Coordinates of C-alpha atoms and ligand atoms in Angstrom, one line a residue:
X6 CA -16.1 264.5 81.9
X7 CA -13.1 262.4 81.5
X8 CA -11.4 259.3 79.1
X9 CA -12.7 256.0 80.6
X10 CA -10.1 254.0 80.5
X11 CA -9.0 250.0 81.4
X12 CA -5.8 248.3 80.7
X13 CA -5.4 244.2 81.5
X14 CA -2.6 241.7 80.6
X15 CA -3.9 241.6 76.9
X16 CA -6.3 244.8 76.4
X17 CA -5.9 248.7 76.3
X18 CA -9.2 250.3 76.3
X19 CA -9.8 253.7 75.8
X20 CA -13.6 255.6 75.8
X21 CA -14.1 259.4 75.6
X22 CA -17.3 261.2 77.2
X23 CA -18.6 260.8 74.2
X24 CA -19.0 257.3 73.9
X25 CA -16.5 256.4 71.0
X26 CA -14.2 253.4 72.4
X27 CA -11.1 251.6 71.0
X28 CA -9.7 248.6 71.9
X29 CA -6.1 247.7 71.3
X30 CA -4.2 244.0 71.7
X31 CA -1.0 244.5 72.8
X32 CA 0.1 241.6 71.1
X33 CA 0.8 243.2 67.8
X34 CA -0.7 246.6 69.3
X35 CA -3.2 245.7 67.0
X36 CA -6.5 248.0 67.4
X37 CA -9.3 245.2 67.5
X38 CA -12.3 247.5 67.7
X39 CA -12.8 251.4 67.1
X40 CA -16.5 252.6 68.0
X41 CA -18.6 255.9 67.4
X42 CA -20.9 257.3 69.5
X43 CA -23.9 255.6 69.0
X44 CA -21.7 252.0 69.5
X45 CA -21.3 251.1 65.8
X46 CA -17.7 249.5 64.5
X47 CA -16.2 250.7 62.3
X48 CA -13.5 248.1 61.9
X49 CA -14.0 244.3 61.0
X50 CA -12.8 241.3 63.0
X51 CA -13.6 237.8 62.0
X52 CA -15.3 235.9 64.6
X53 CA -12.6 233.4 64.8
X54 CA -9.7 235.9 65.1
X55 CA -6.6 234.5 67.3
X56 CA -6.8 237.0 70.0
X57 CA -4.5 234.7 72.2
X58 CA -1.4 235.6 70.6
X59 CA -1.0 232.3 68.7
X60 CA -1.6 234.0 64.9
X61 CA -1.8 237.4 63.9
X62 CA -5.0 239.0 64.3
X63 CA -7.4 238.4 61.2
X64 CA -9.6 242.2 61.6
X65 CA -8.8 245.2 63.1
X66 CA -5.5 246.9 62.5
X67 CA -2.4 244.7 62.1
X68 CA 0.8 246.6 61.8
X69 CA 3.3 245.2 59.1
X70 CA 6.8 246.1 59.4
X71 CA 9.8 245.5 58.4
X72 CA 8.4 243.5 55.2
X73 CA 5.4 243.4 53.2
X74 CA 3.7 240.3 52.2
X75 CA 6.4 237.2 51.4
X76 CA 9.7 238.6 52.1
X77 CA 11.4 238.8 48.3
X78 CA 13.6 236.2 48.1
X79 CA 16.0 238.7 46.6
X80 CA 16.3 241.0 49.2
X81 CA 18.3 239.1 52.0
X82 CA 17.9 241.4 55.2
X83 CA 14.1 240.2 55.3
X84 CA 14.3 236.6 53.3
X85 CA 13.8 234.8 56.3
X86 CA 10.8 236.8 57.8
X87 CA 7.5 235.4 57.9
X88 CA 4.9 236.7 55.5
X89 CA 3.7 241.1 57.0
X90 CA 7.0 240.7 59.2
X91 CA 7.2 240.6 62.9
X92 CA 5.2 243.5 64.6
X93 CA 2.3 242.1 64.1
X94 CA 3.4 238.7 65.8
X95 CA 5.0 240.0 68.9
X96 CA 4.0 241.9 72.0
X97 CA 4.2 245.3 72.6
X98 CA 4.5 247.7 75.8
X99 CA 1.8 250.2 77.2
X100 CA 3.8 253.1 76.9
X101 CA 1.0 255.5 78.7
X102 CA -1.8 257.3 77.2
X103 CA -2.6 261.2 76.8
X104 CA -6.0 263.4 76.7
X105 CA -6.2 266.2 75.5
X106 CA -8.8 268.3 73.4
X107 CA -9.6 267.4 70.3
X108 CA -7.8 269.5 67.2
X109 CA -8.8 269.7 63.4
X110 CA -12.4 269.2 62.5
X111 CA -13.4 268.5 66.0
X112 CA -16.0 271.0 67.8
X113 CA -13.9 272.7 71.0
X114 CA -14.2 271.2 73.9
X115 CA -14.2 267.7 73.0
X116 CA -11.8 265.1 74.2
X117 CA -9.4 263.0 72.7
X118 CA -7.4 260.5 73.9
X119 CA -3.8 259.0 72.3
X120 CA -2.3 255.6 73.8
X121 CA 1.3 254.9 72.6
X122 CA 3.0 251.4 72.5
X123 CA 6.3 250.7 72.0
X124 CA 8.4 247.4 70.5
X125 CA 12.4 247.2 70.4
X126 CA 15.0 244.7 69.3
X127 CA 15.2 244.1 73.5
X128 CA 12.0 243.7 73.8
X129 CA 11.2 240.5 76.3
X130 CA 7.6 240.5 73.7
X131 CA 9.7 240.8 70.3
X132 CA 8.5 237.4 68.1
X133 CA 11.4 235.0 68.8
X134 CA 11.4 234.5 65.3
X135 CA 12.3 237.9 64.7
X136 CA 15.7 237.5 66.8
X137 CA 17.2 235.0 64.4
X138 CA 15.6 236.1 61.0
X139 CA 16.2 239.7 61.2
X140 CA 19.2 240.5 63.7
X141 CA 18.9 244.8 63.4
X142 CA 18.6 246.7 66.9
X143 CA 15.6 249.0 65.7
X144 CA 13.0 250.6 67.8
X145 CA 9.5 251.5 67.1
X146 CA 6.7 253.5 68.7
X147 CA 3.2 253.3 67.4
X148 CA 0.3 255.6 68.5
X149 CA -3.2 255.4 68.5
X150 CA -5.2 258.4 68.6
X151 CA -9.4 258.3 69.2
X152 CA -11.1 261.7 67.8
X153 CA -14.6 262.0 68.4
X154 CA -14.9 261.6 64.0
X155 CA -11.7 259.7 63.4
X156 CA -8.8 257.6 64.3
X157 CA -5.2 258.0 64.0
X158 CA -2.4 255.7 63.6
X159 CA 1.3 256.8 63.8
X160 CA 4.5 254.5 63.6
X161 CA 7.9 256.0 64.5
X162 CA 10.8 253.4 63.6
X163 CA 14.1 254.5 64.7
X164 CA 17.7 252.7 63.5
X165 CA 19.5 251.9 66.8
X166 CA 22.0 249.7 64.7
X167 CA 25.0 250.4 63.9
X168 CA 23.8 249.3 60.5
X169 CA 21.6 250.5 58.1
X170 CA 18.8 248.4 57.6
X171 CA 16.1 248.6 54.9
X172 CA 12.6 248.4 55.8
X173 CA 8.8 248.5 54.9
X174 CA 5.8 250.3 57.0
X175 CA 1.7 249.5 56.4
X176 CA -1.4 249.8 58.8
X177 CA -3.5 246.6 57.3
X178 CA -6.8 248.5 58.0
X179 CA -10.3 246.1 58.0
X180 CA -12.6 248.7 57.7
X181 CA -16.4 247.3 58.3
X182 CA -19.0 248.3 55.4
X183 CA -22.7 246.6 55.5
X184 CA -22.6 245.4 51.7
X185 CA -19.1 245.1 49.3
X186 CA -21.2 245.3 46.4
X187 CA -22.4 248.9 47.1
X188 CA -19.0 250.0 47.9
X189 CA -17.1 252.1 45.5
X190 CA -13.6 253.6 46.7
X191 CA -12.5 257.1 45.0
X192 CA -9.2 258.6 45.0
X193 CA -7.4 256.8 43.2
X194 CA -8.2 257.7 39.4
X195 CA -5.4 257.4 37.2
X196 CA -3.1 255.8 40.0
X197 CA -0.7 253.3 39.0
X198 CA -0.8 249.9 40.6
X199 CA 0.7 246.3 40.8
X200 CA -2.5 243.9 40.6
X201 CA -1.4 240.6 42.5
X202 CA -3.9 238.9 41.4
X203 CA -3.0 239.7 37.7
X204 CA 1.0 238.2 37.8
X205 CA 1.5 241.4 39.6
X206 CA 1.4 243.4 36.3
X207 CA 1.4 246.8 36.6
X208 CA -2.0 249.2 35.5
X209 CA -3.4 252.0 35.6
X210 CA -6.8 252.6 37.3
X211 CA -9.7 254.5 35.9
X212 CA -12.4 255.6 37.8
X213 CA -14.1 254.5 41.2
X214 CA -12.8 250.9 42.4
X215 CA -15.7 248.2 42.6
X216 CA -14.7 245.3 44.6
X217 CA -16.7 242.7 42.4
X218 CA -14.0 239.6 43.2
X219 CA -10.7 238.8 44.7
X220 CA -9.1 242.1 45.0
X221 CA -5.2 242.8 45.4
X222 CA -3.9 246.0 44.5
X223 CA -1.1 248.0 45.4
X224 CA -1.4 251.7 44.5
X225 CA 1.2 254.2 44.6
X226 CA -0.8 257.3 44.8
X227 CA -1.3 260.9 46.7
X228 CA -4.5 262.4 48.1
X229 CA -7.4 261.0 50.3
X230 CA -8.9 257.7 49.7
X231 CA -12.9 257.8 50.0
X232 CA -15.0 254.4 51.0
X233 CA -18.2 255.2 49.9
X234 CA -21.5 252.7 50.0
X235 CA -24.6 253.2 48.1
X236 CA -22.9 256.9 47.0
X237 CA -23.1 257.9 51.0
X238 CA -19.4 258.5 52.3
X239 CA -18.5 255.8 55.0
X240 CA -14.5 256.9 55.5
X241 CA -11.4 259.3 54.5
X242 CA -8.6 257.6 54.6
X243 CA -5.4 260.0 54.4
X244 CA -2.5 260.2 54.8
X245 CA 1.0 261.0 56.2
X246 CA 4.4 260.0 54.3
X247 CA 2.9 256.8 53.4
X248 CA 3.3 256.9 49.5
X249 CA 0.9 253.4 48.7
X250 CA -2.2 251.7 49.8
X251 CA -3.3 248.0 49.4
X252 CA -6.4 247.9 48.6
X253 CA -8.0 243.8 49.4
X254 CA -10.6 241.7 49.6
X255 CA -10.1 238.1 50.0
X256 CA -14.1 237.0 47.7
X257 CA -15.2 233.7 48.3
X258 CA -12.4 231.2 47.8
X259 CA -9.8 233.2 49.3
X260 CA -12.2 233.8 52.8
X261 CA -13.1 230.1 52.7
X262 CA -8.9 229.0 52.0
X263 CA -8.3 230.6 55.7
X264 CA -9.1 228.7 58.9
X265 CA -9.6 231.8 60.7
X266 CA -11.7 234.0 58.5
X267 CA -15.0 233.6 59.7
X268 CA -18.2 233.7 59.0
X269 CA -17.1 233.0 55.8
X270 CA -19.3 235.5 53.8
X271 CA -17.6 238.2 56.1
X272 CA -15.8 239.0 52.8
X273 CA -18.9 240.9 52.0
X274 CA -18.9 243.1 55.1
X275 CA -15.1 244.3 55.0
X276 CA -12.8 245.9 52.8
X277 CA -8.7 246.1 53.3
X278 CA -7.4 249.9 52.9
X279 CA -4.1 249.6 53.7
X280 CA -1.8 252.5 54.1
X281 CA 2.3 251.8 53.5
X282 CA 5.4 252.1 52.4
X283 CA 5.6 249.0 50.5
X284 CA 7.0 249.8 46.7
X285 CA 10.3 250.0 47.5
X286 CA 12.4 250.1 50.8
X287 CA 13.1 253.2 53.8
X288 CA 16.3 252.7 54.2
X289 CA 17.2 254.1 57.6
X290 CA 21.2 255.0 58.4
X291 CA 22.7 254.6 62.1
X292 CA 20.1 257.1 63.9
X293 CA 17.4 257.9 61.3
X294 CA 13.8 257.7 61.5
X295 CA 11.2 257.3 59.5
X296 CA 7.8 258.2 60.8
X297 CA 4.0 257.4 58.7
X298 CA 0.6 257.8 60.1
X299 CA -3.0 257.1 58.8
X300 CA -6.2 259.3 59.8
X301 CA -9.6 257.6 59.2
X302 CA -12.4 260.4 59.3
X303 CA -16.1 259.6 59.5
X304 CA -18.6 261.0 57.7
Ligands
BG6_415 C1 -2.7 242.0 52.0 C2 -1.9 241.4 50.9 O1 -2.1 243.2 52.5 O2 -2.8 241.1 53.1 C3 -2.6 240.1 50.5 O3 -1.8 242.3 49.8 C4 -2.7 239.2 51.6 O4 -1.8 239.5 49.4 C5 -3.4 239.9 52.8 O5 -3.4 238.0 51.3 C6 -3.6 239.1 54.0 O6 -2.4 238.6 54.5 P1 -2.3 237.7 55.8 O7 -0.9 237.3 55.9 O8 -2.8 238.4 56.9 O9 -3.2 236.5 55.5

């Protein structure tokens, strides 16, 4: 048995003997679908996503770097970014892919399969917009790795500047549940967070999270985040040198305020569970590195 495997001008796809499948975009090397075995996604994508490279892709996994949210107008290396940044926006390279058999959790034998992209300040694909607005030579390398029970994301950002340059990491994960109101996400007890939908004032939560309106919270926080519905465990989300996770969901007015959230009670069948490095700034010297990864198990 071997990893099935297709790659066009817009689509890597990726399928282990098994049956789980991924799909990534290469513009924004933004994974669009992650499947089990039995064909069930596990990630959301509105119906009216921008696939066509026109708008960043609303669902899957959009990669936000080298700024989080709207660029603070105090920080001048990213004021003139758009809002998430630029790798989401542009177009990555195929790098190649790798099998190999699965580690961890996985029972021996089984095949896994890892598909790296890459994006640099030369890049033919880099957003025009990224040229002008934030002029570092940088490069990143972002890989995508199918388990049989989970999926891995990994972003490697190198300094290639002479410069240092300051910079922000997160993997805006849309993970699929059947019914918001049943969720409750654990992990996160007595975790410290800025609530943007409360003038970003800073609290402290207690207990499980219910998502029972517009939710947008940025914890700082260690440990495994748990997505659970109905009290049956859906995901883990852990993870790797990424200190915070945004947890969102847009409700009602939010979903129906953008053009390309659809169907607009989809807000009820996804949650945001965003990995990152968003609090403060990396701050990568002439050479450095800074690497962060995500692993979504399945129950
Ligand atoms: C989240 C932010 O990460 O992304 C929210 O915390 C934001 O404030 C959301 O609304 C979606 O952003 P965008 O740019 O994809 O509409």
């Amino acid at each position: 048995p071997t990893v099935s495997f297709s790659k066009d001008n817009s689509l890597v796809t990726a399928t282990l003997p098994t049956g789980e499948s991924i799909t990534v975009l290469l513009y924004g090397a933004t994974v669009i679908s992650w499947k089990d075995s039995s064909s069930s996604e596990k990630l959301w994508l509105s119906s009216a996503a921008k696939l066509d490279g026109t708008k960043p892709v609303r669902g899957g996994i959009p990669l936000v770097f080298p700024v989080f949210g709207p660029p603070p107008p105090d920080h001048s290396q990213t004021s003139s970014l758009p809002q998430h940044g630029f790798a989401r926006t542009s177009r990555w390279e195929f790098l190649g892919k790798s099998t190999s058999e699965s580690s961890g959790t996985q029972q021996t034998g089984d095949l896994s399969v890892k598909l790296d992209f890459g994006l640099s300040s030369a890049a033919d694909g880099l957003d025009p917009k990224a040229k002008d607005a934030w002029g570092y030579k940088f490069n990143l390398i972002y890989s995508v790795t199918l388990n049989r029970k989970d999926l891995t994301t990994s972003l490697v950002v190198t300094n290639d500047d002479d410069r240092p340059f300051d910079c922000q990491v997160l993997m805006h994960t849309y993970l699929k549940v059947n019914d918001i109101t049943k969720v409750s996400i654990s992990g996160l007890d007595n975790s410290s967070y800025i609530d943007k939908v409360d003038s970003a004032s800073t609290k402290t939560q207690s207990g499980e999270i219910k998502i029972e309106g517009e939710t947008d919270r940025v914890y700082t926080a260690d440990g495994p985040v748990t997505v659970a519905e109905d009290g049956k465990t859906l995901y883990t989300v852990t993870r790797d040198n990424l200190s915070d996770v945004v947890v969102w969901n847009p409700w009602i007015e939010k979903a129906k305020g953008m053009g390309d959230f659809e169907p607009k009670d989809g807000y009820k069948e996804m949650l945001c569970v965003e990995p990152g490095s968003v609090g403060g700034w990396q701050t990568l010297e002439k050479g450095d590195a800074f690497e962060g990864a995500q692993t979504i198990t399945l129950a």
